[in-house]
Coordinates of C-alpha atoms in Angstrom, one line a residue:
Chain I
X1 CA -144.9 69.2 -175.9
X2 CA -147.1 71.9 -175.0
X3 CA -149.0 72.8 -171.5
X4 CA -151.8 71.3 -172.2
X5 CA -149.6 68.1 -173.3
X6 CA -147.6 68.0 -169.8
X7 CA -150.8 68.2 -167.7
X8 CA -152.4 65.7 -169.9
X9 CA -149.0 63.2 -169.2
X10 CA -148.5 64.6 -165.8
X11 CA -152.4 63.2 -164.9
X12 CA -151.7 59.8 -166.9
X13 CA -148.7 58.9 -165.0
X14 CA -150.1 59.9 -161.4
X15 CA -153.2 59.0 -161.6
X16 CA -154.6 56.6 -164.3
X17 CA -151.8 54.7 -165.7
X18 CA -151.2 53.1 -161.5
X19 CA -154.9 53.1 -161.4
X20 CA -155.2 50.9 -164.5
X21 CA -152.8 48.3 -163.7
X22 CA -153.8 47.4 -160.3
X23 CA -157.5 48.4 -161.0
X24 CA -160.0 47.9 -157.3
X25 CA -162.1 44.2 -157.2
X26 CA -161.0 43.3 -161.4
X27 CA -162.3 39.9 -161.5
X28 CA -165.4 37.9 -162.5
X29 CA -167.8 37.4 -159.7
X30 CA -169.8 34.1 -159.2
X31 CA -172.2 35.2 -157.1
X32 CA -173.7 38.1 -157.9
X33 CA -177.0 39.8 -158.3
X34 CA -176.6 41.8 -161.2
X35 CA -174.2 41.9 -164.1
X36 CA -174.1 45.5 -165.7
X37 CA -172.7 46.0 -169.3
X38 CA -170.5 48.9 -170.2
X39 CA -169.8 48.7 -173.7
X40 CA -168.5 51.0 -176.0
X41 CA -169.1 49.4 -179.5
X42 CA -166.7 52.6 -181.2
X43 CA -163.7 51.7 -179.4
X44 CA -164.3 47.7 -178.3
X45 CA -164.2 48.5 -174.7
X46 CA -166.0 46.0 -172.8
X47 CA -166.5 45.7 -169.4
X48 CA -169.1 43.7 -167.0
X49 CA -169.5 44.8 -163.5
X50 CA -171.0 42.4 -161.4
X51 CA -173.6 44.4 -158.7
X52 CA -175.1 43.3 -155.7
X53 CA -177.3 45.0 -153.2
X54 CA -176.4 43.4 -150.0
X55 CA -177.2 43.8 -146.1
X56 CA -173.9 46.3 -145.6
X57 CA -174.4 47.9 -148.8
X58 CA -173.5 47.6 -152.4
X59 CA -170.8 45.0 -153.3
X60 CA -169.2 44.7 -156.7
X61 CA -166.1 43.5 -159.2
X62 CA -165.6 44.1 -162.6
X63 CA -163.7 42.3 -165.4
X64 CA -162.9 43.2 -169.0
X65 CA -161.0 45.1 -172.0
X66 CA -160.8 49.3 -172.4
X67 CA -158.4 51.5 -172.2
X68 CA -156.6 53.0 -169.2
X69 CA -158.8 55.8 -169.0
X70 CA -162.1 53.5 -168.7
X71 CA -160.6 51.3 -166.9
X72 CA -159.3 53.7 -164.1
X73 CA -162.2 55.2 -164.1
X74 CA -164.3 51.8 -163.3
X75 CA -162.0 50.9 -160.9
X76 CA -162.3 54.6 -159.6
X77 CA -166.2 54.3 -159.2
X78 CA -166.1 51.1 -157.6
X79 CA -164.3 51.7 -154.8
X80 CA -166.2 54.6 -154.1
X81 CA -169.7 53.1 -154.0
X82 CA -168.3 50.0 -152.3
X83 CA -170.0 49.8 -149.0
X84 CA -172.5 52.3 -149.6
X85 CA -176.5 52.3 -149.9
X86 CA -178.0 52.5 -153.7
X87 CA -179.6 56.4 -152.7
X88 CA -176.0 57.4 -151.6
X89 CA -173.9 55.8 -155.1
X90 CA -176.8 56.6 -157.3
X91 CA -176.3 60.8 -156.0
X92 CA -172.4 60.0 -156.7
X93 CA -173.1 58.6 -160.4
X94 CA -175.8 61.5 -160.6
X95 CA -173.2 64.3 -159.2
X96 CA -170.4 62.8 -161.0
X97 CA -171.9 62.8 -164.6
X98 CA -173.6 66.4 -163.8
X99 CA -170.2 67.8 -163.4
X100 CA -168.4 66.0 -166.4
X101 CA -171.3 67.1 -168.6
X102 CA -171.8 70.7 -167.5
X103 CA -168.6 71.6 -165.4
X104 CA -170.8 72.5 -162.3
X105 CA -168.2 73.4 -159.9
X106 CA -169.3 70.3 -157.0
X107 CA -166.5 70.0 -155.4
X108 CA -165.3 66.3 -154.7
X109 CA -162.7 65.6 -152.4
X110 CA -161.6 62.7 -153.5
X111 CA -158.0 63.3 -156.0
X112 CA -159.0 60.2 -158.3
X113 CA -162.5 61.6 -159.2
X114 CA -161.0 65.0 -159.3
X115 CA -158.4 64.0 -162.1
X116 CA -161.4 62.5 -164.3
X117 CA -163.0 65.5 -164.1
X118 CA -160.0 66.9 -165.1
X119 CA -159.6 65.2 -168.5
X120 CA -162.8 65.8 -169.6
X121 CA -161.4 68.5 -171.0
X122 CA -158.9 66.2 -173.5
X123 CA -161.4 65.8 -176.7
X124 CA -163.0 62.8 -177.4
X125 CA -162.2 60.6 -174.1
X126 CA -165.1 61.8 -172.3
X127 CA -166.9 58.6 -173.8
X128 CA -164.1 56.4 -171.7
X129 CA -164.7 58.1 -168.7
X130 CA -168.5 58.3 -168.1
X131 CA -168.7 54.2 -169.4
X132 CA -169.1 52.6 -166.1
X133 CA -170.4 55.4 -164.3
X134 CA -173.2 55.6 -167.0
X135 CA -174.0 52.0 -166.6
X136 CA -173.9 51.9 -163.0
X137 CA -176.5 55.1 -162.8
X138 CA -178.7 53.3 -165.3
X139 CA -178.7 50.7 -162.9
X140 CA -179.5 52.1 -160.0
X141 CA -181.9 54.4 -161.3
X142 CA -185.0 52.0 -160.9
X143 CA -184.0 50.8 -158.1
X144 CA -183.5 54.1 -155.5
Chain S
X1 CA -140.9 64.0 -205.5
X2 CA -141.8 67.8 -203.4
X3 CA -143.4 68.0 -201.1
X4 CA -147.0 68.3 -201.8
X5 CA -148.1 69.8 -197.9
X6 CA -148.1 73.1 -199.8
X7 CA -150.8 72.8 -201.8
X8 CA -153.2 71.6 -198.8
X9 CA -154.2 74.5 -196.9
X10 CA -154.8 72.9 -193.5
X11 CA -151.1 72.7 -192.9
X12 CA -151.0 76.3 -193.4
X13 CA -153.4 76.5 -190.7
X14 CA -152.1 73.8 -188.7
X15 CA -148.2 73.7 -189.3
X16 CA -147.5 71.3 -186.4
X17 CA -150.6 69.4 -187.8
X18 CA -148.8 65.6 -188.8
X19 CA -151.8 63.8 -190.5
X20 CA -151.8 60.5 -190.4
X21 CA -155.2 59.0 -190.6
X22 CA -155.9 59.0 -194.8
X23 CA -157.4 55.8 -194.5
X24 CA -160.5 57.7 -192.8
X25 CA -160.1 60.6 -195.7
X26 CA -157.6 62.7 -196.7
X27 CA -156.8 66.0 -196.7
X28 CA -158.6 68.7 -199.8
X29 CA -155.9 70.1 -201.9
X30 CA -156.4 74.1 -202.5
X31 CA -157.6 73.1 -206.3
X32 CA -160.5 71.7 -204.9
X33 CA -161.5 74.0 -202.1
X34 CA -161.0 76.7 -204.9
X35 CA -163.2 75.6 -207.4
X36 CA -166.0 74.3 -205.1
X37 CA -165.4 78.4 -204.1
X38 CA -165.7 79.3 -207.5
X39 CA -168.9 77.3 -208.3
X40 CA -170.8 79.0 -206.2
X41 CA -169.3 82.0 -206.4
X42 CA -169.7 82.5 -210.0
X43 CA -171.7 79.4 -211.5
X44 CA -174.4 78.2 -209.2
X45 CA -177.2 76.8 -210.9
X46 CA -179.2 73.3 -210.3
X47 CA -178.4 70.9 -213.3
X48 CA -179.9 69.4 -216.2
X49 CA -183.3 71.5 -216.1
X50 CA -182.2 75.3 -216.9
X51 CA -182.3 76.8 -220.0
X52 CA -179.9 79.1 -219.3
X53 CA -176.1 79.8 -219.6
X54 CA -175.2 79.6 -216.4
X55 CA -177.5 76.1 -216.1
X56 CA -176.2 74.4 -219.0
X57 CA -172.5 75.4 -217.8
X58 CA -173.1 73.9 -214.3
X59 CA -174.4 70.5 -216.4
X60 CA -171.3 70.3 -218.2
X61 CA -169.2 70.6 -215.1
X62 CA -170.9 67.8 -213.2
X63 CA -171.2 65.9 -216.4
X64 CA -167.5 66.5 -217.1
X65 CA -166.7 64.6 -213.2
X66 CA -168.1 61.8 -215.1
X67 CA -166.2 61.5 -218.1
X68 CA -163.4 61.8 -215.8
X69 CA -164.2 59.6 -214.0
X70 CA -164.6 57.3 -216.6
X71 CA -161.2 57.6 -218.2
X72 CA -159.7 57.1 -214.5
X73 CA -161.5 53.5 -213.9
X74 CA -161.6 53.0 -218.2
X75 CA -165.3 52.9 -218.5
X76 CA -167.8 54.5 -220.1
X77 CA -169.6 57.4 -218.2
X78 CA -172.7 56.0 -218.2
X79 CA -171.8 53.2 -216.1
X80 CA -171.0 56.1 -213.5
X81 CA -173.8 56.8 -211.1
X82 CA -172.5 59.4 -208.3
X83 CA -174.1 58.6 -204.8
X84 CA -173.2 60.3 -201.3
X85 CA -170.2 58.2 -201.1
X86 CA -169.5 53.9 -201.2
X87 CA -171.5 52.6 -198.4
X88 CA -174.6 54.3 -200.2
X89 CA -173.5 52.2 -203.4
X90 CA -172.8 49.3 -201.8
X91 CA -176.5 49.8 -200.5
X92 CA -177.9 50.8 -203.7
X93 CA -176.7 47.3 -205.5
X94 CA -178.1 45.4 -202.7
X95 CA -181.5 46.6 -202.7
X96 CA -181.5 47.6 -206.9
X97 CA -179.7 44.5 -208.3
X98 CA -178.8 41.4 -205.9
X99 CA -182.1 41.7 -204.3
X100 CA -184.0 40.8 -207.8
X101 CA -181.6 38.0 -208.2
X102 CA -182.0 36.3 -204.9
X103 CA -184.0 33.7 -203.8
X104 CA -184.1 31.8 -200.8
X105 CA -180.9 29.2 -200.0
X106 CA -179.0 31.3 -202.7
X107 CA -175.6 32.5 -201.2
X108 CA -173.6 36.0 -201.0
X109 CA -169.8 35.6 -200.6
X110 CA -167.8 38.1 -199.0
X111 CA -164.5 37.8 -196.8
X112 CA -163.5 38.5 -193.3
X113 CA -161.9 41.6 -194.0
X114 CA -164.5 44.1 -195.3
X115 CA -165.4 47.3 -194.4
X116 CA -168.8 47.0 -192.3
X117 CA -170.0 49.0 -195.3
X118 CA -169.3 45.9 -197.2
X119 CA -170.8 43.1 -195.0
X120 CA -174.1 45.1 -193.4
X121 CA -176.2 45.4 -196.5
X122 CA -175.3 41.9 -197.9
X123 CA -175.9 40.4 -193.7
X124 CA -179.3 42.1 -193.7
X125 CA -179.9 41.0 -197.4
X126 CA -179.4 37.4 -197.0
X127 CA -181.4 37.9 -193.6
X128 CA -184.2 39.3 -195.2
X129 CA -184.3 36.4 -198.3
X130 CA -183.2 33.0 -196.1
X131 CA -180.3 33.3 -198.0
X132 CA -176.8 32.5 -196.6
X133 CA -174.0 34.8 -196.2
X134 CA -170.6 33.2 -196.3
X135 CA -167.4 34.6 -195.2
X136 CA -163.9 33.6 -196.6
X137 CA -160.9 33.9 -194.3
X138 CA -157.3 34.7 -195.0
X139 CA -154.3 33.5 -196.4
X140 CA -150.9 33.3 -194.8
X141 CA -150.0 37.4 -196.5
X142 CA -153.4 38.2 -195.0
X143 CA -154.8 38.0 -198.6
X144 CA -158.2 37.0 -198.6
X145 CA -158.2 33.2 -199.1
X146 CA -158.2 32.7 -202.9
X147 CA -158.7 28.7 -202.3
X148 CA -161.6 28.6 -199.9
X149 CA -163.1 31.6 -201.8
X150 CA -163.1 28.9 -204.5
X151 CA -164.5 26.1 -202.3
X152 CA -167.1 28.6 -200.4
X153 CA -168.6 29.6 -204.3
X154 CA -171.3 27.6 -205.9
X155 CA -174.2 27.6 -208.1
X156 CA -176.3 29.2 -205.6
X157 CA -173.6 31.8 -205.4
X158 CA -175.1 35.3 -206.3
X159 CA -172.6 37.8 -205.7
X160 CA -169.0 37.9 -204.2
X161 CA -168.2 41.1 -202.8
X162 CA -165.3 42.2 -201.7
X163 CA -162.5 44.8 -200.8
X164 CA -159.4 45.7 -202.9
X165 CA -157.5 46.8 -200.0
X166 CA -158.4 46.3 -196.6
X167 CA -158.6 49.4 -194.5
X168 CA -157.6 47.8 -191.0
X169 CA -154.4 45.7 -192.8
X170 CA -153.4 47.2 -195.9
X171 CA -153.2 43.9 -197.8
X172 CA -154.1 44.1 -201.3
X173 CA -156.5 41.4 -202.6
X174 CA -155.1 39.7 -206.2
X175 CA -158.0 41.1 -208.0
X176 CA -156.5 38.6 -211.1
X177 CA -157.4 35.3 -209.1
X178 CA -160.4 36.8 -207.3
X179 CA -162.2 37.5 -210.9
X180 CA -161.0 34.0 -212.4
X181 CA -162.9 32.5 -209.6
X182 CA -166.0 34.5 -209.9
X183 CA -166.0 34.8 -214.1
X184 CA -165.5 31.2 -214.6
X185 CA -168.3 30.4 -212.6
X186 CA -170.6 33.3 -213.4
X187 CA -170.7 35.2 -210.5
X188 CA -171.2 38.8 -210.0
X189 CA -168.3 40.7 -208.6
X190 CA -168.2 43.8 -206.6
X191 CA -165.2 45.4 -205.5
X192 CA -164.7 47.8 -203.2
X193 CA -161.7 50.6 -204.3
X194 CA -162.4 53.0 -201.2
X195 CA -158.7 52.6 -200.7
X196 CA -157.7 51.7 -203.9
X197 CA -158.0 55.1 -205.2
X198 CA -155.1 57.8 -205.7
X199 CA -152.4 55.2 -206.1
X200 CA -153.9 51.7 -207.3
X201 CA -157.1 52.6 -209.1
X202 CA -158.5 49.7 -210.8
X203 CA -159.3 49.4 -214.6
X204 CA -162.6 48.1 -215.5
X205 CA -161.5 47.1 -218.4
X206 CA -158.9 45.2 -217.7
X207 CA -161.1 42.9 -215.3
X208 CA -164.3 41.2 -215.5
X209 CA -165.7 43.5 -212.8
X210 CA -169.4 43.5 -212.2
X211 CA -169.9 46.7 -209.2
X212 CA -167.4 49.4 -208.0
X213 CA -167.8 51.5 -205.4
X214 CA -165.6 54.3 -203.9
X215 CA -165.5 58.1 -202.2
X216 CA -164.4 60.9 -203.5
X217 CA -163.4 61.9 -199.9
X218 CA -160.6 59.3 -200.0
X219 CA -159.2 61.1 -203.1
X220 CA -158.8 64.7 -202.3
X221 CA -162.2 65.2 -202.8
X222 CA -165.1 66.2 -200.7
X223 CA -167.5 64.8 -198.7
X224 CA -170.1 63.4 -199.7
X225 CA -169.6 62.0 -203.1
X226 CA -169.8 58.6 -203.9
X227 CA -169.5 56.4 -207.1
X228 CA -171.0 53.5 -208.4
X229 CA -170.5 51.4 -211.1
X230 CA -172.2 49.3 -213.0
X231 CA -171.7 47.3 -215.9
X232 CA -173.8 47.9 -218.6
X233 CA -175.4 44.2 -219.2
X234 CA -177.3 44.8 -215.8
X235 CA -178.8 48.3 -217.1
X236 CA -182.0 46.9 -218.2
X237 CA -182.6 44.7 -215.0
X238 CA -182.1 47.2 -212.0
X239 CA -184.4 49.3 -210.9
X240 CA -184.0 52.3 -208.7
X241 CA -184.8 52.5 -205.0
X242 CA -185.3 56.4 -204.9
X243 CA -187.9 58.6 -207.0
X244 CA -188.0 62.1 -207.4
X245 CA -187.2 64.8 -210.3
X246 CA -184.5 64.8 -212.5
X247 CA -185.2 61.2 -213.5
X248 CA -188.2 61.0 -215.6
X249 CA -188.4 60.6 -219.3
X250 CA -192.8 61.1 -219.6
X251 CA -195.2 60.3 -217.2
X252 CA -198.8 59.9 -218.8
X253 CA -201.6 59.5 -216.3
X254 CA -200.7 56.7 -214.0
X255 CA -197.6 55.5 -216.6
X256 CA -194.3 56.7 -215.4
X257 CA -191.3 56.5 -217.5
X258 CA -187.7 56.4 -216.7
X259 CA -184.7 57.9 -218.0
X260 CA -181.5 55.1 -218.1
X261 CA -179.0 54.5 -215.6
X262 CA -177.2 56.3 -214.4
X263 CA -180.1 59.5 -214.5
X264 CA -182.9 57.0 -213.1
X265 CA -180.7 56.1 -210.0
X266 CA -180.1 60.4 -209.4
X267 CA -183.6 61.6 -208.3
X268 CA -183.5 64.8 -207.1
X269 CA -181.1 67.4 -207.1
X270 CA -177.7 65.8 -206.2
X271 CA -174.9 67.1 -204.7
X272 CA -173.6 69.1 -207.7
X273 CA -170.9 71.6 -205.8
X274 CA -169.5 68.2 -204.3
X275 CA -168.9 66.3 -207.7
X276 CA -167.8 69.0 -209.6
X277 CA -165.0 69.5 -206.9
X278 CA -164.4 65.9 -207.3
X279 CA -163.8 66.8 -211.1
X280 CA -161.1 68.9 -209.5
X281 CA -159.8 66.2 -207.1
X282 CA -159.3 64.0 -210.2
X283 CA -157.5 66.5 -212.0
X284 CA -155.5 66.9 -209.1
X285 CA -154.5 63.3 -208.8
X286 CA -153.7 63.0 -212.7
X287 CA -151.5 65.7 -212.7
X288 CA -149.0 63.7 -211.0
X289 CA -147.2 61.1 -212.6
X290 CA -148.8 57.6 -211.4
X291 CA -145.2 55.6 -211.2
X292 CA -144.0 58.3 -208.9
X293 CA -146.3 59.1 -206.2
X294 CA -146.4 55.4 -205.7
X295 CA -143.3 54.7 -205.3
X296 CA -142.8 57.8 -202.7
X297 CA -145.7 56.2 -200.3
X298 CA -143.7 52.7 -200.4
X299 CA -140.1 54.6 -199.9
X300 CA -142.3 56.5 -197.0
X301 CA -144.5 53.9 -196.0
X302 CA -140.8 51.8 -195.6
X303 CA -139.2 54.6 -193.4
X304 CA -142.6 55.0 -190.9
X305 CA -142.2 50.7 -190.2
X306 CA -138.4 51.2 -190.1
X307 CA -138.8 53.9 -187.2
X308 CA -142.4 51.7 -185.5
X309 CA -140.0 48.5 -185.5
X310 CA -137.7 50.0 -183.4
X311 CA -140.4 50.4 -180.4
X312 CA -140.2 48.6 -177.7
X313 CA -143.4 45.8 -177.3
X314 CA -144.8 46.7 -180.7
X315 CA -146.4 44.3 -183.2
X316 CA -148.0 44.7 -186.2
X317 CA -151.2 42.9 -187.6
X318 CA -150.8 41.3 -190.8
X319 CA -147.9 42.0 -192.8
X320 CA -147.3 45.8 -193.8
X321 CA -144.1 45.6 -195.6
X322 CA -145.0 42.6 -198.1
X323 CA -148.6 45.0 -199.4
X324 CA -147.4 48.6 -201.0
X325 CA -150.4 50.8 -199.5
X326 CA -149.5 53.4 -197.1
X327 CA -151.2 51.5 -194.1
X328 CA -149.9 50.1 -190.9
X329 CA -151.6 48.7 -188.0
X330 CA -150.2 47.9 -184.5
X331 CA -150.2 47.9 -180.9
X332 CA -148.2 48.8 -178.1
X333 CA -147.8 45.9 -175.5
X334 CA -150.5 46.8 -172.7
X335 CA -151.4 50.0 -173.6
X336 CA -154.8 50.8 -175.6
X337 CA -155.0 52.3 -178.6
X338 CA -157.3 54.9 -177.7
X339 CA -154.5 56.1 -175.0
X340 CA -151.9 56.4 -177.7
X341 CA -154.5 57.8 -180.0
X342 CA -155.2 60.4 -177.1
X343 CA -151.2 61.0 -176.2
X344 CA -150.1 61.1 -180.1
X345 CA -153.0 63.9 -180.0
X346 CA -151.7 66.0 -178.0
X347 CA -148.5 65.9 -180.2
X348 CA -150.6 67.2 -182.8
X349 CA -150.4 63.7 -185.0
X350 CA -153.7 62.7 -186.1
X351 CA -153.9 58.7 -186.2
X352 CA -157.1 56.2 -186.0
X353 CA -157.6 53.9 -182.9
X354 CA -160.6 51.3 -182.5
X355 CA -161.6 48.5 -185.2
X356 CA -161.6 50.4 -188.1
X357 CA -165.2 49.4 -188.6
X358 CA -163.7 45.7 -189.4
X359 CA -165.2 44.1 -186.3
X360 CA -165.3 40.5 -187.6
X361 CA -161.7 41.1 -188.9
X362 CA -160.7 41.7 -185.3
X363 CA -162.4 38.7 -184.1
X364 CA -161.1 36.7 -186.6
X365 CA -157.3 37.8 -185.8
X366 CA -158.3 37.4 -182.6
X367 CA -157.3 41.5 -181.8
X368 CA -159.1 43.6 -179.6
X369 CA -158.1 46.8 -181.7
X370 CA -155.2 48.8 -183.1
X371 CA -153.9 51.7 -184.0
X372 CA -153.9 52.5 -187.4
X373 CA -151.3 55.0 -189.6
X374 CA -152.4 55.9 -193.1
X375 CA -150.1 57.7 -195.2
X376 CA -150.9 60.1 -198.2
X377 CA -148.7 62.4 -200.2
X378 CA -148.0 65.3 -198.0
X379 CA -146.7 63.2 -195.2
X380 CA -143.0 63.0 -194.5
X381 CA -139.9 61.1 -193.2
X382 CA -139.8 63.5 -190.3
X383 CA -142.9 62.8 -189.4
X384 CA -142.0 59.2 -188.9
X385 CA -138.9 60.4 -186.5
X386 CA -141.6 62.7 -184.6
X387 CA -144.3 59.4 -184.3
X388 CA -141.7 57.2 -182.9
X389 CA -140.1 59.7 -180.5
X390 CA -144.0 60.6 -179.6
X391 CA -144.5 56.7 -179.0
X392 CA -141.7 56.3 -176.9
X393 CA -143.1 58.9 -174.4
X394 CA -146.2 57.0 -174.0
X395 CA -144.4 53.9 -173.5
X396 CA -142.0 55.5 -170.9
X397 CA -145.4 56.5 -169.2
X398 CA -146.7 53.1 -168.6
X399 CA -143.4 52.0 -167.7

């Protein structure tokens, strides 16, 4: 294995692969405002996050099948908007995609976000990462 | 048998480079990079129109790729129509053929196994005739069905079509019973060799076959060449869906007409570089002997389950060891393909992860996805050893 292989590994382990199997609010929500699709039709992943716009800011779960990468990552992004108002997650989602399209050097603090920015630079998984984060900016594009 | 990896110059390029994923297309031998080189190097000309040496020379090349052609699948090489690879045949039939023949509440059968390639056109087809589109499932060696594509056929039946050898499973389809079925009750039957070819290439003569379609990608060859072929009772009916040069016999005043089949259905200038280096992937392929290059991917195809079997929380779909192609499909207990796609990746082994464009096959085995291994000539033994140990890192990962 190479470098580029051990850093790849390294980042699974600590990161995605813990994130992935207890992934943040992973089940179906009854009452909810909004479900949000982020499908990938290439790879099957399919996940629905369930979105609403409450009082004390945005509240959400998600449920579904895609890899440890996409799934992390949701998991990731929900925690992170959990709580706040829709101006403040849609500038994450905005920032966040910016950065994993371009490389613009913003620099988040938090590790999680900073490790899927990170493998953006292993080919072809970019997809898995921006899913959710996609979707969710979709979402609250209209609304901000 | 020697190792072939020699004459492909990616791994010259690429020595770690373990490719795995032939199903998708294989790798181009140095015979046919060479004399794609060569034509334009030394004989580029357009086709059939020149007067010329160096046009009439290029004709004979391209028409050469046919006649080859021919011989491989024992037809005659003007039931050859060369296409940009088989989903644009499968198309072609559709909208040239079937379409004429259908009429609403008619029927296409196909099964659950095909290649999207081979269930879009006839799904939008049927859609756009009210006709039905029926699917036959599987047998108990992940055959398709041979009884209930017996029950599912009718006299409102107008085509089966369906795949050799699936992509996603490896099971080969008994072509025998399939055409038994469909000639005794005057059906048309298309078959799709995409992964037939190389090492079980199908003889038209030997089976009432109606439509074959396959790439030339699949068989050393480059991309974009397809074939299609057509039985000659069904010259005089079909009609071509593109127009252009190169396909006209006379047009006087407002009366246009046609050369045959295959000419009709080549308007334009086609990709002539591309099937003449076909020409050269089909030399390639019949300078080996037939016998032994099978029996090499079995022996191979044997030692790659042999080393996958001994994973921990593996399982496969369908049966790989009862079909002798060189394909495998599994999973890893919990972890997605696409992760071991990306891990085996950075190990430099090249395999597929996803649905293999056979959604409804997946839904129907009730599968999310897999990962899919494809084995060709140039692969190895070692290379199994250095999958498995490359497998068991990922596993020790997730824990």
């Amino acid at each position: 294995m190479g470098l580029k292989s051990d850093i790849f590994s390294n980042l699974y382990a600590e990161h995605i692969v813990p994130e992935s199997k207890n992934p943040y609010h992973f089940y179906v929500s009854k009452d909810t405002e909004k479900i949000l699709k982020a499908y990938n039709p290439l790879c099957g992943d399919k996940f629905d996050i369930y979105m609403s716009n409450r009082k004390e800011g945005l509240s959400n779960s998600f449920y579904g099948f895609g890899c440890a990468l996409s799934k992390a990552s949701t998991s990731i992004l929900l925690r992170e908007i959990q709580g706040k108002n829709k101006s403040e997650a849609y500038e994450l989602c905005h920032i966040f995609l910016e950065n994993l399209e371009n490389g613009n050097s913003q620099d988040f603090r938090n590790e999680q976000i900073k490790t899927l920015l990170e493998l953006k630079n292993f080919e072809g998984r970019i997809d898995c990462i921006k899913l959710s984060w996609e979707a969710m900016l979709n979402y609250l594009k209209p609304l901000k | 048998m020697k190792s072939q990896k020699k004459q492909f110059p990616i791994f010259r390029h690429n020595p770690e480079l373990i490719y795995i994923d032939n199903a998708a297309t294989t790798q181009k031998p140095a015979a046919v990079i060479n004399r794609i080189t060569e034509f334009y190097e030394k004989e580029n000309s357009n086709i059939g129109r020149g007067i010329y040496d160096l046009a009439n020379k290029a004709t004979h090349s391209y028409e050469d790729t046919r006649k080859t052609l021919a011989d491989y699948i024992n037809c005659k090489p003007e039931c050859i129509a060369f296409t940009s690879g088989a989903t644009e045949s499968v198309n072609i039939i559709a909208q040239s053929v079937i379409h004429k023949f259908l009429e609403k509440g008619d029927n296409i059968v196909v099964s659950v196994m095909e290649h999207h390639s081979n269930f879009l056109p006839w799904k939008k087809l049927c859609e756009e005739k009210g006709c039905e589109l029926r699917t036959v499932g599987l047998n108990n060696n992940y055959e398709i069905d041979y009884s209930e594509l017996n029950q599912l056929t009718d006299s409102r039946t107008r085509l089966v079509a369906v795949t050799h050898i699936s992509n996603t499973l490896g099971s080969i389809n008994d072509l025998s019973r399939i055409s038994e079925i469909t000639s005794n009750k005057k059906i048309p039957l298309l078959v799709d060799a995409a992964q037939s070819v190389v090492y079980h290439m199908i003889s038209t003569k030997n089976l009432p076959i109606d439509f074959m379609v396959f790439s030339g990608h699949k068989m050393f060859g480059p991309f974009g060449t397809g074939i299609m072929y057509i039985k000659e009772k069904y010259f005089e009916e079909i009609e071509p869906i593109k127009y252009g040069g190169g396909m006209v016999l006379d047009i006087q005043k407002m009366n246009i007409q046609l050369k045959d089949y295959p000419y009709s259905f080549e308007a334009g200038t086609p990709g002539i570089a591309g099937v003449i280096g076909l020409g050269a992937a089909l030399n390639f392929i019949n300078s080996f002997d037939q016998k032994e290059i099978k029996n090499n991917l079995i022996e191979l195809k044997g030692a790659f389950l042999e080393e996958l079997a001994s994973l921990q929380g593996i399982s496969f779909l369908g049966k790989p060891d009862r079909h002798s192609t060189g394909i495998i499909s599994f999973n890893l207990k919990n972890i997605h393909p696409h992760d071991i796609a990306s891990f085996l990746n950075n190990d430099n082994i090249c395999v597929r992860a996803g649905r293999h464009c056979t959604q409804p096959l997946f839904d129907y085995l009730g599968e999310k996805s897999s990962v899919r291994v494809s084995l060709s000539l140039y692969n190895s033994r070692e290379e199994s050893v250095k999958l498995r140990e490359s497998l068991k890192r990922i596993i020790k990962i997730w824990g």
